[in-house]
């Protein structure tokens, strides 16, 4: 009899689910903290400028958070299928399970969830990650999966994306993911530059940087879309077939890219047609406030009645009694 019955309580077992992705949690926490900090100082902004300032802040933080988040998400392309399939290699035992494939820029996840979860005296609930980013070896991850004895459906799907597979998906997805990731990092840099330019009241160049940000985001989507699965190499589980479609990260990045394009074009058009309205949106038209400030602090002109009341004849000012020493 050993401590903890010979098991390690702080280490996952062979069939443990993939751990929680802390990268996305950190990014969301940082941006929410920034938003909360700016909301605290929001009451100090006077008048109607408060609403415009808050909307600009909200849109800016949203764009930055999306660009960073989709870098690390694993649902650019995803699909599910429910099938009766063998659970282990060289075993006739079959289980009913939901099989999911989730593809990101840096790798893929294969999910196996029993229906029900408890079958053949085991808990069937897996989510395995196979990376292909820089510094990661996909073949080594696949070999580790073989050594751990992962279920056959997971290994079957992972084998389709291996380097030796005749499907050729590994090379296409890996290259497209690297270039799409590079485009998104460039978009993040141009987003930072646009925020800096807007804070310096350089609206024209800020709009151009925002337009470039949207173009880079859409370019990353175009690069990734060239690697979609084709029907020439299907993933079959008996009569059922696993098909994938664009995931939430793809559509979120698409909406963000279009939003950046519309905002950038709107700023450029307003700068060319009605620059005063653009300055009003960015709270730069302060002529009325300055005039009001000057009127408040300029000395008031004395009225005629006041002048008459304090006028003294010159003779009275000059005539006076001398004090004898």
mmCIF file of C-alpha atoms in Angstrom:
data_model
loop_
_atom_site.group_PDB
_atom_site.id
_atom_site.type_symbol
_atom_site.label_atom_id
_atom_site.label_comp_id
_atom_site.label_asym_id
_atom_site.label_seq_id
_atom_site.Cartn_x
_atom_site.Cartn_y
_atom_site.Cartn_z
ATOM 1 C CA UNK A 1 0.000 0.000 0.000
ATOM 2 C CA UNK A 2 1.625 3.258 -1.125
ATOM 3 C CA UNK A 3 0.755 6.897 -0.784
ATOM 4 C CA UNK A 4 -2.230 7.876 -2.990
ATOM 5 C CA UNK A 5 -2.548 4.173 -3.910
ATOM 6 C CA UNK A 6 0.427 4.397 -6.223
ATOM 7 C CA UNK A 7 -1.021 7.180 -8.333
ATOM 8 C CA UNK A 8 0.058 10.764 -8.823
ATOM 9 C CA UNK A 9 -2.833 13.040 -7.846
ATOM 10 C CA UNK A 10 -1.527 16.122 -9.639
ATOM 11 C CA UNK A 11 -0.837 14.532 -13.009
ATOM 12 C CA UNK A 12 -3.480 13.608 -15.600
ATOM 13 C CA UNK A 13 -4.063 10.029 -16.502
ATOM 14 C CA UNK A 14 -3.831 8.490 -19.945
ATOM 15 C CA UNK A 15 -7.364 9.450 -20.897
ATOM 16 C CA UNK A 16 -7.413 12.956 -19.418
ATOM 17 C CA UNK A 17 -8.881 15.787 -21.438
ATOM 18 C CA UNK A 18 -6.634 18.456 -22.888
ATOM 19 C CA UNK A 19 -5.955 21.082 -20.186
ATOM 20 C CA UNK A 20 -7.571 24.506 -20.226
ATOM 21 C CA UNK A 21 -5.957 26.971 -22.623
ATOM 22 C CA UNK A 22 -4.653 29.694 -20.323
ATOM 23 C CA UNK A 23 -3.350 31.901 -23.166
ATOM 24 C CA UNK A 24 -6.810 33.031 -24.184
ATOM 25 C CA UNK A 25 -7.798 33.543 -20.557
ATOM 26 C CA UNK A 26 -4.778 35.806 -20.002
ATOM 27 C CA UNK A 27 -5.533 37.866 -23.122
ATOM 28 C CA UNK A 28 -9.189 38.321 -22.220
ATOM 29 C CA UNK A 29 -8.291 39.211 -18.630
ATOM 30 C CA UNK A 30 -5.775 41.860 -19.722
ATOM 31 C CA UNK A 31 -8.190 43.556 -22.125
ATOM 32 C CA UNK A 32 -11.065 43.412 -19.645
ATOM 33 C CA UNK A 33 -8.813 44.952 -17.002
ATOM 34 C CA UNK A 34 -7.937 47.770 -19.390
ATOM 35 C CA UNK A 35 -11.616 48.305 -20.155
ATOM 36 C CA UNK A 36 -12.507 48.384 -16.461
ATOM 37 C CA UNK A 37 -9.725 50.902 -15.779
ATOM 38 C CA UNK A 38 -10.968 53.251 -18.488
ATOM 39 C CA UNK A 39 -14.567 52.877 -17.323
ATOM 40 C CA UNK A 40 -13.489 54.076 -13.876
ATOM 41 C CA UNK A 41 -12.133 57.341 -15.331
ATOM 42 C CA UNK A 42 -15.079 57.725 -17.703
ATOM 43 C CA UNK A 43 -17.099 60.025 -15.379
ATOM 44 C CA UNK A 44 -14.236 62.533 -15.490
ATOM 45 C CA UNK A 45 -14.839 63.217 -19.191
ATOM 46 C CA UNK A 46 -17.265 66.122 -19.555
ATOM 47 C CA UNK A 47 -20.343 66.391 -21.721
ATOM 48 C CA UNK A 48 -21.199 64.457 -24.837
ATOM 49 C CA UNK A 49 -17.548 63.670 -25.486
ATOM 50 C CA UNK A 50 -17.936 60.859 -22.945
ATOM 51 C CA UNK A 51 -20.048 58.669 -25.257
ATOM 52 C CA UNK A 52 -17.792 59.129 -28.307
ATOM 53 C CA UNK A 53 -14.710 58.437 -26.221
ATOM 54 C CA UNK A 54 -16.243 55.265 -24.758
ATOM 55 C CA UNK A 55 -17.289 53.944 -28.190
ATOM 56 C CA UNK A 56 -13.810 54.551 -29.611
ATOM 57 C CA UNK A 57 -12.281 52.794 -26.616
ATOM 58 C CA UNK A 58 -14.640 49.823 -26.881
ATOM 59 C CA UNK A 59 -14.051 49.338 -30.599
ATOM 60 C CA UNK A 60 -10.286 49.677 -30.252
ATOM 61 C CA UNK A 61 -10.018 47.123 -27.441
ATOM 62 C CA UNK A 62 -12.354 44.737 -29.258
ATOM 63 C CA UNK A 63 -10.234 44.747 -32.419
ATOM 64 C CA UNK A 64 -6.998 44.196 -30.489
ATOM 65 C CA UNK A 65 -8.469 41.393 -28.369
ATOM 66 C CA UNK A 66 -9.823 39.562 -31.425
ATOM 67 C CA UNK A 67 -6.531 39.782 -33.338
ATOM 68 C CA UNK A 68 -4.609 38.324 -30.404
ATOM 69 C CA UNK A 69 -7.183 35.677 -29.511
ATOM 70 C CA UNK A 70 -7.584 34.138 -32.962
ATOM 71 C CA UNK A 71 -3.833 33.580 -33.036
ATOM 72 C CA UNK A 72 -4.206 30.885 -30.378
ATOM 73 C CA UNK A 73 -7.704 29.518 -30.957
ATOM 74 C CA UNK A 74 -8.181 26.048 -32.421
ATOM 75 C CA UNK A 75 -11.514 26.413 -34.159
ATOM 76 C CA UNK A 76 -10.691 28.106 -37.442
ATOM 77 C CA UNK A 77 -12.123 24.997 -39.046
ATOM 78 C CA UNK A 78 -14.168 22.415 -37.189
ATOM 79 C CA UNK A 79 -16.559 19.541 -37.686
ATOM 80 C CA UNK A 80 -18.402 16.817 -35.791
ATOM 81 C CA UNK A 81 -19.744 13.385 -36.609
ATOM 82 C CA UNK A 82 -21.591 10.756 -34.563
ATOM 83 C CA UNK A 83 -20.630 7.209 -35.416
ATOM 84 C CA UNK A 84 -20.248 3.679 -34.123
ATOM 85 C CA UNK A 85 -16.554 2.952 -34.279
ATOM 86 C CA UNK A 86 -13.928 0.707 -32.773
ATOM 87 C CA UNK A 87 -12.444 2.047 -29.569
ATOM 88 C CA UNK A 88 -9.110 0.228 -29.545
ATOM 89 C CA UNK A 89 -6.915 -1.214 -32.254
ATOM 90 C CA UNK A 90 -7.240 -4.921 -32.991
ATOM 91 C CA UNK A 91 -10.441 -5.072 -30.929
ATOM 92 C CA UNK A 92 -13.947 -5.826 -32.289
ATOM 93 C CA UNK A 93 -15.582 -3.800 -29.489
ATOM 94 C CA UNK A 94 -17.372 -0.737 -30.838
ATOM 95 C CA UNK A 95 -18.628 2.345 -29.043
ATOM 96 C CA UNK A 96 -21.045 5.115 -29.926
ATOM 97 C CA UNK A 97 -19.196 8.418 -29.835
ATOM 98 C CA UNK A 98 -19.098 11.986 -31.119
ATOM 99 C CA UNK A 99 -15.861 12.684 -32.967
ATOM 100 C CA UNK A 100 -14.736 16.255 -33.497
ATOM 101 C CA UNK A 101 -11.929 17.846 -35.492
ATOM 102 C CA UNK A 102 -10.817 21.396 -34.682
ATOM 103 C CA UNK A 103 -8.075 23.001 -36.776
ATOM 104 C CA UNK A 104 -6.189 26.139 -35.796
ATOM 105 C CA UNK A 105 -3.205 28.049 -37.077
ATOM 106 C CA UNK A 106 -0.732 26.194 -34.848
ATOM 107 C CA UNK A 107 -2.172 22.677 -34.856
ATOM 108 C CA UNK A 108 -5.299 20.606 -34.520
ATOM 109 C CA UNK A 109 -7.422 19.073 -31.790
ATOM 110 C CA UNK A 110 -9.220 15.735 -32.057
ATOM 111 C CA UNK A 111 -12.129 15.226 -29.679
ATOM 112 C CA UNK A 112 -13.692 11.894 -28.779
ATOM 113 C CA UNK A 113 -16.728 11.965 -26.508
ATOM 114 C CA UNK A 114 -18.738 8.864 -25.738
ATOM 115 C CA UNK A 115 -22.485 8.843 -26.156
ATOM 116 C CA UNK A 116 -22.996 8.140 -23.272
ATOM 117 C CA UNK A 117 -19.650 9.024 -21.740
ATOM 118 C CA UNK A 118 -19.445 5.888 -19.607
ATOM 119 C CA UNK A 119 -19.067 2.832 -21.856
ATOM 120 C CA UNK A 120 -17.255 -0.523 -21.617
ATOM 121 C CA UNK A 121 -16.290 0.365 -18.030
ATOM 122 C CA UNK A 122 -14.325 3.444 -19.187
ATOM 123 C CA UNK A 123 -14.823 7.180 -19.381
ATOM 124 C CA UNK A 124 -14.624 8.149 -23.046
ATOM 125 C CA UNK A 125 -13.834 11.842 -23.043
ATOM 126 C CA UNK A 126 -10.681 12.883 -24.901
ATOM 127 C CA UNK A 127 -9.378 16.090 -26.439
ATOM 128 C CA UNK A 128 -5.861 15.654 -27.824
ATOM 129 C CA UNK A 129 -3.760 18.409 -29.374
ATOM 130 C CA UNK A 130 -1.237 17.840 -32.187
ATOM 131 C CA UNK A 131 0.853 20.977 -32.909
ATOM 132 C CA UNK A 132 2.665 21.944 -36.104
ATOM 133 C CA UNK A 133 3.868 25.433 -35.171
ATOM 134 C CA UNK A 134 7.517 26.513 -35.184
ATOM 135 C CA UNK A 135 9.473 24.516 -32.654
ATOM 136 C CA UNK A 136 6.832 21.761 -32.529
ATOM 137 C CA UNK A 137 7.163 18.307 -34.070
ATOM 138 C CA UNK A 138 3.864 16.885 -35.281
ATOM 139 C CA UNK A 139 5.308 13.440 -35.913
ATOM 140 C CA UNK A 140 6.699 13.312 -32.403
ATOM 141 C CA UNK A 141 3.286 14.212 -30.960
ATOM 142 C CA UNK A 142 1.681 11.515 -33.076
ATOM 143 C CA UNK A 143 4.274 8.968 -31.894
ATOM 144 C CA UNK A 144 3.575 9.914 -28.295
ATOM 145 C CA UNK A 145 -0.113 9.305 -28.933
ATOM 146 C CA UNK A 146 0.710 5.824 -30.206
ATOM 147 C CA UNK A 147 2.808 5.119 -27.137
ATOM 148 C CA UNK A 148 0.081 6.328 -24.767
ATOM 149 C CA UNK A 149 -2.421 4.073 -26.481
ATOM 150 C CA UNK A 150 -4.904 6.723 -27.567
ATOM 151 C CA UNK A 151 -8.209 5.457 -28.978
ATOM 152 C CA UNK A 152 -8.285 4.409 -32.604
ATOM 153 C CA UNK A 153 -10.553 7.265 -33.849
ATOM 154 C CA UNK A 154 -8.128 9.905 -32.557
ATOM 155 C CA UNK A 155 -5.117 8.204 -34.104
ATOM 156 C CA UNK A 156 -6.980 7.696 -37.368
ATOM 157 C CA UNK A 157 -7.798 11.398 -37.705
ATOM 158 C CA UNK A 158 -4.310 12.484 -36.592
ATOM 159 C CA UNK A 159 -2.752 10.126 -39.149
ATOM 160 C CA UNK A 160 -4.626 11.921 -41.940
ATOM 161 C CA UNK A 161 -2.635 15.072 -41.110
ATOM 162 C CA UNK A 162 0.737 13.388 -40.677
ATOM 163 C CA UNK A 163 3.658 14.047 -42.994
ATOM 164 C CA UNK A 164 3.495 10.548 -44.528
ATOM 165 C CA UNK A 165 -0.223 10.746 -45.319
ATOM 166 C CA UNK A 166 -1.080 10.768 -49.039
ATOM 167 C CA UNK A 167 -3.690 13.467 -48.357
ATOM 168 C CA UNK A 168 -0.973 16.133 -48.185
ATOM 169 C CA UNK A 169 -2.862 18.148 -45.610
ATOM 170 C CA UNK A 170 0.024 18.554 -43.200
ATOM 171 C CA UNK A 171 2.201 20.640 -45.494
ATOM 172 C CA UNK A 172 -0.672 22.837 -46.724
ATOM 173 C CA UNK A 173 -2.182 23.543 -43.323
ATOM 174 C CA UNK A 174 1.203 24.112 -41.707
ATOM 175 C CA UNK A 175 2.414 26.619 -44.330
ATOM 176 C CA UNK A 176 -0.945 28.393 -44.524
ATOM 177 C CA UNK A 177 -1.103 28.601 -40.726
ATOM 178 C CA UNK A 178 2.368 30.148 -40.524
ATOM 179 C CA UNK A 179 1.607 32.805 -43.145
ATOM 180 C CA UNK A 180 -1.826 33.566 -41.703
ATOM 181 C CA UNK A 181 -0.279 33.947 -38.246
ATOM 182 C CA UNK A 182 2.344 36.333 -39.642
ATOM 183 C CA UNK A 183 -0.392 38.419 -41.277
ATOM 184 C CA UNK A 184 -2.264 38.636 -37.989
ATOM 185 C CA UNK A 185 0.845 39.755 -36.112
ATOM 186 C CA UNK A 186 1.333 42.488 -38.722
ATOM 187 C CA UNK A 187 -2.317 43.446 -38.270
ATOM 188 C CA UNK A 188 -1.757 43.701 -34.525
ATOM 189 C CA UNK A 189 1.215 46.020 -35.112
ATOM 190 C CA UNK A 190 -0.755 48.262 -37.481
ATOM 191 C CA UNK A 191 -3.606 48.318 -34.946
ATOM 192 C CA UNK A 192 -1.185 49.580 -32.282
ATOM 193 C CA UNK A 193 0.104 52.244 -34.674
ATOM 194 C CA UNK A 194 -3.455 53.362 -35.461
ATOM 195 C CA UNK A 195 -4.245 53.686 -31.742
ATOM 196 C CA UNK A 196 -1.092 55.769 -31.288
ATOM 197 C CA UNK A 197 -1.930 58.015 -34.248
ATOM 198 C CA UNK A 198 -5.489 58.573 -33.050
ATOM 199 C CA UNK A 199 -4.212 59.496 -29.601
ATOM 200 C CA UNK A 200 -1.914 62.053 -31.270
ATOM 201 C CA UNK A 201 -4.891 63.459 -33.254
ATOM 202 C CA UNK A 202 -3.366 62.416 -36.599
ATOM 203 C CA UNK A 203 -6.692 61.179 -37.932
ATOM 204 C CA UNK A 204 -5.837 60.717 -41.618
ATOM 205 C CA UNK A 205 -2.884 58.402 -41.041
ATOM 206 C CA UNK A 206 -4.757 56.647 -38.238
ATOM 207 C CA UNK A 207 -7.570 55.841 -40.645
ATOM 208 C CA UNK A 208 -5.074 54.540 -43.182
ATOM 209 C CA UNK A 209 -3.486 52.270 -40.569
ATOM 210 C CA UNK A 210 -6.920 51.000 -39.584
ATOM 211 C CA UNK A 211 -7.664 50.292 -43.227
ATOM 212 C CA UNK A 212 -4.389 48.397 -43.513
ATOM 213 C CA UNK A 213 -5.278 46.414 -40.381
ATOM 214 C CA UNK A 214 -8.512 45.207 -41.962
ATOM 215 C CA UNK A 215 -6.698 44.317 -45.193
ATOM 216 C CA UNK A 216 -4.138 42.211 -43.322
ATOM 217 C CA UNK A 217 -6.834 40.366 -41.350
ATOM 218 C CA UNK A 218 -8.737 39.532 -44.524
ATOM 219 C CA UNK A 219 -5.503 38.435 -46.201
ATOM 220 C CA UNK A 220 -4.872 35.950 -43.382
ATOM 221 C CA UNK A 221 -8.352 34.525 -43.905
ATOM 222 C CA UNK A 222 -7.732 34.216 -47.625
ATOM 223 C CA UNK A 223 -4.499 32.331 -46.993
ATOM 224 C CA UNK A 224 -6.182 29.912 -44.610
ATOM 225 C CA UNK A 225 -9.164 29.309 -46.897
ATOM 226 C CA UNK A 226 -6.890 27.904 -49.599
ATOM 227 C CA UNK A 227 -6.258 24.797 -47.461
ATOM 228 C CA UNK A 228 -9.845 23.628 -47.006
ATOM 229 C CA UNK A 229 -10.389 19.891 -46.922
ATOM 230 C CA UNK A 230 -11.271 18.411 -50.270
ATOM 231 C CA UNK A 231 -13.510 15.437 -50.973
ATOM 232 C CA UNK A 232 -10.577 13.571 -52.471
ATOM 233 C CA UNK A 233 -9.428 12.399 -49.027
ATOM 234 C CA UNK A 234 -12.493 11.952 -46.777
ATOM 235 C CA UNK A 235 -12.435 10.885 -43.134
ATOM 236 C CA UNK A 236 -14.812 7.927 -42.857
ATOM 237 C CA UNK A 237 -16.109 6.192 -39.756
ATOM 238 C CA UNK A 238 -18.137 3.414 -41.273
ATOM 239 C CA UNK A 239 -21.019 4.921 -43.238
ATOM 240 C CA UNK A 240 -20.545 8.305 -41.532
ATOM 241 C CA UNK A 241 -18.080 10.902 -42.793
ATOM 242 C CA UNK A 242 -16.402 13.698 -40.836
ATOM 243 C CA UNK A 243 -16.721 16.992 -42.676
ATOM 244 C CA UNK A 244 -15.405 20.325 -41.502
ATOM 245 C CA UNK A 245 -16.492 23.878 -42.057
ATOM 246 C CA UNK A 246 -15.252 27.306 -41.049
ATOM 247 C CA UNK A 247 -15.317 27.754 -37.275
ATOM 248 C CA UNK A 248 -16.094 30.592 -34.899
ATOM 249 C CA UNK A 249 -12.597 32.094 -35.020
ATOM 250 C CA UNK A 250 -12.749 32.385 -38.810
ATOM 251 C CA UNK A 251 -16.078 34.218 -38.795
ATOM 252 C CA UNK A 252 -15.037 36.416 -35.872
ATOM 253 C CA UNK A 253 -11.847 37.419 -37.685
ATOM 254 C CA UNK A 254 -13.860 38.070 -40.851
ATOM 255 C CA UNK A 255 -16.286 40.357 -39.012
ATOM 256 C CA UNK A 256 -13.388 42.202 -37.355
ATOM 257 C CA UNK A 257 -11.574 42.672 -40.658
ATOM 258 C CA UNK A 258 -14.690 44.065 -42.334
ATOM 259 C CA UNK A 259 -15.271 46.349 -39.332
ATOM 260 C CA UNK A 260 -11.732 47.740 -39.627
ATOM 261 C CA UNK A 261 -12.236 48.313 -43.358
ATOM 262 C CA UNK A 262 -15.515 50.160 -42.819
ATOM 263 C CA UNK A 263 -14.117 52.300 -40.007
ATOM 264 C CA UNK A 264 -10.975 53.141 -41.966
ATOM 265 C CA UNK A 265 -12.924 54.050 -45.101
ATOM 266 C CA UNK A 266 -15.383 56.110 -43.054
ATOM 267 C CA UNK A 267 -12.565 58.101 -41.449
ATOM 268 C CA UNK A 268 -10.913 58.765 -44.820
ATOM 269 C CA UNK A 269 -14.199 59.848 -46.418
ATOM 270 C CA UNK A 270 -15.099 62.159 -43.538
ATOM 271 C CA UNK A 271 -11.613 63.649 -43.581
ATOM 272 C CA UNK A 272 -12.003 64.475 -47.271
ATOM 273 C CA UNK A 273 -15.645 65.622 -47.240
ATOM 274 C CA UNK A 274 -16.492 66.923 -43.767
ATOM 275 C CA UNK A 275 -13.386 67.223 -41.591
ATOM 276 C CA UNK A 276 -15.229 69.246 -38.936
ATOM 277 C CA UNK A 277 -17.586 66.344 -38.193
ATOM 278 C CA UNK A 278 -14.606 64.020 -37.951
ATOM 279 C CA UNK A 279 -12.995 66.363 -35.424
ATOM 280 C CA UNK A 280 -16.256 66.447 -33.519
ATOM 281 C CA UNK A 281 -16.322 62.632 -33.311
ATOM 282 C CA UNK A 282 -12.765 62.584 -31.973
ATOM 283 C CA UNK A 283 -13.492 65.529 -29.629
ATOM 284 C CA UNK A 284 -11.036 67.824 -31.375
ATOM 285 C CA UNK A 285 -13.415 70.699 -32.243
ATOM 286 C CA UNK A 286 -12.896 72.828 -29.141
ATOM 287 C CA UNK A 287 -13.411 76.267 -30.603
ATOM 288 C CA UNK A 288 -16.780 76.690 -28.909
ATOM 289 C CA UNK A 289 -15.349 75.557 -25.583
ATOM 290 C CA UNK A 290 -12.369 77.898 -25.896
ATOM 291 C CA UNK A 291 -14.631 80.843 -26.690
ATOM 292 C CA UNK A 292 -16.772 80.024 -23.694
ATOM 293 C CA UNK A 293 -13.656 79.705 -21.534
ATOM 294 C CA UNK A 294 -12.366 83.091 -22.733
ATOM 295 C CA UNK A 295 -15.688 84.764 -21.997
ATOM 296 C CA UNK A 296 -15.685 83.387 -18.491
ATOM 297 C CA UNK A 297 -12.194 84.673 -17.691
ATOM 298 C CA UNK A 298 -12.163 88.028 -19.548
ATOM 299 C CA UNK A 299 -12.758 91.010 -17.213
ATOM 300 C CA UNK A 300 -16.235 92.392 -17.516
ATOM 301 C CA UNK A 301 -16.611 95.827 -19.054
ATOM 302 C CA UNK A 302 -17.831 98.355 -16.467
ATOM 303 C CA UNK A 303 -21.266 99.745 -17.132
ATOM 304 C CA UNK A 304 -22.030 103.412 -17.562
ATOM 305 C CA UNK A 305 -23.860 103.635 -14.269
ATOM 306 C CA UNK A 306 -20.886 102.164 -12.466
ATOM 307 C CA UNK A 307 -18.562 104.642 -14.134
ATOM 308 C CA UNK A 308 -20.823 107.523 -13.192
ATOM 309 C CA UNK A 309 -21.033 106.365 -9.619
ATOM 310 C CA UNK A 310 -17.255 106.338 -9.142
ATOM 311 C CA UNK A 311 -16.374 109.516 -11.065
ATOM 312 C CA UNK A 312 -14.881 112.237 -8.867
ATOM 313 C CA UNK A 313 -14.212 115.825 -10.047
ATOM 314 C CA UNK A 314 -10.602 116.585 -10.790
ATOM 315 C CA UNK A 315 -10.639 119.612 -8.527
ATOM 316 C CA UNK A 316 -11.588 117.545 -5.502
ATOM 317 C CA UNK A 317 -8.746 115.130 -6.213
ATOM 318 C CA UNK A 318 -6.200 117.947 -6.518
ATOM 319 C CA UNK A 319 -7.466 120.016 -3.574
ATOM 320 C CA UNK A 320 -6.398 118.793 -0.208
ATOM 321 C CA UNK A 321 -5.130 119.995 3.091
ATOM 322 C CA UNK A 322 -1.416 119.865 3.712
ATOM 323 C CA UNK A 323 -0.198 118.311 6.868
ATOM 324 C CA UNK A 324 2.133 120.552 8.841
ATOM 325 C CA UNK A 325 5.236 118.969 10.220
#
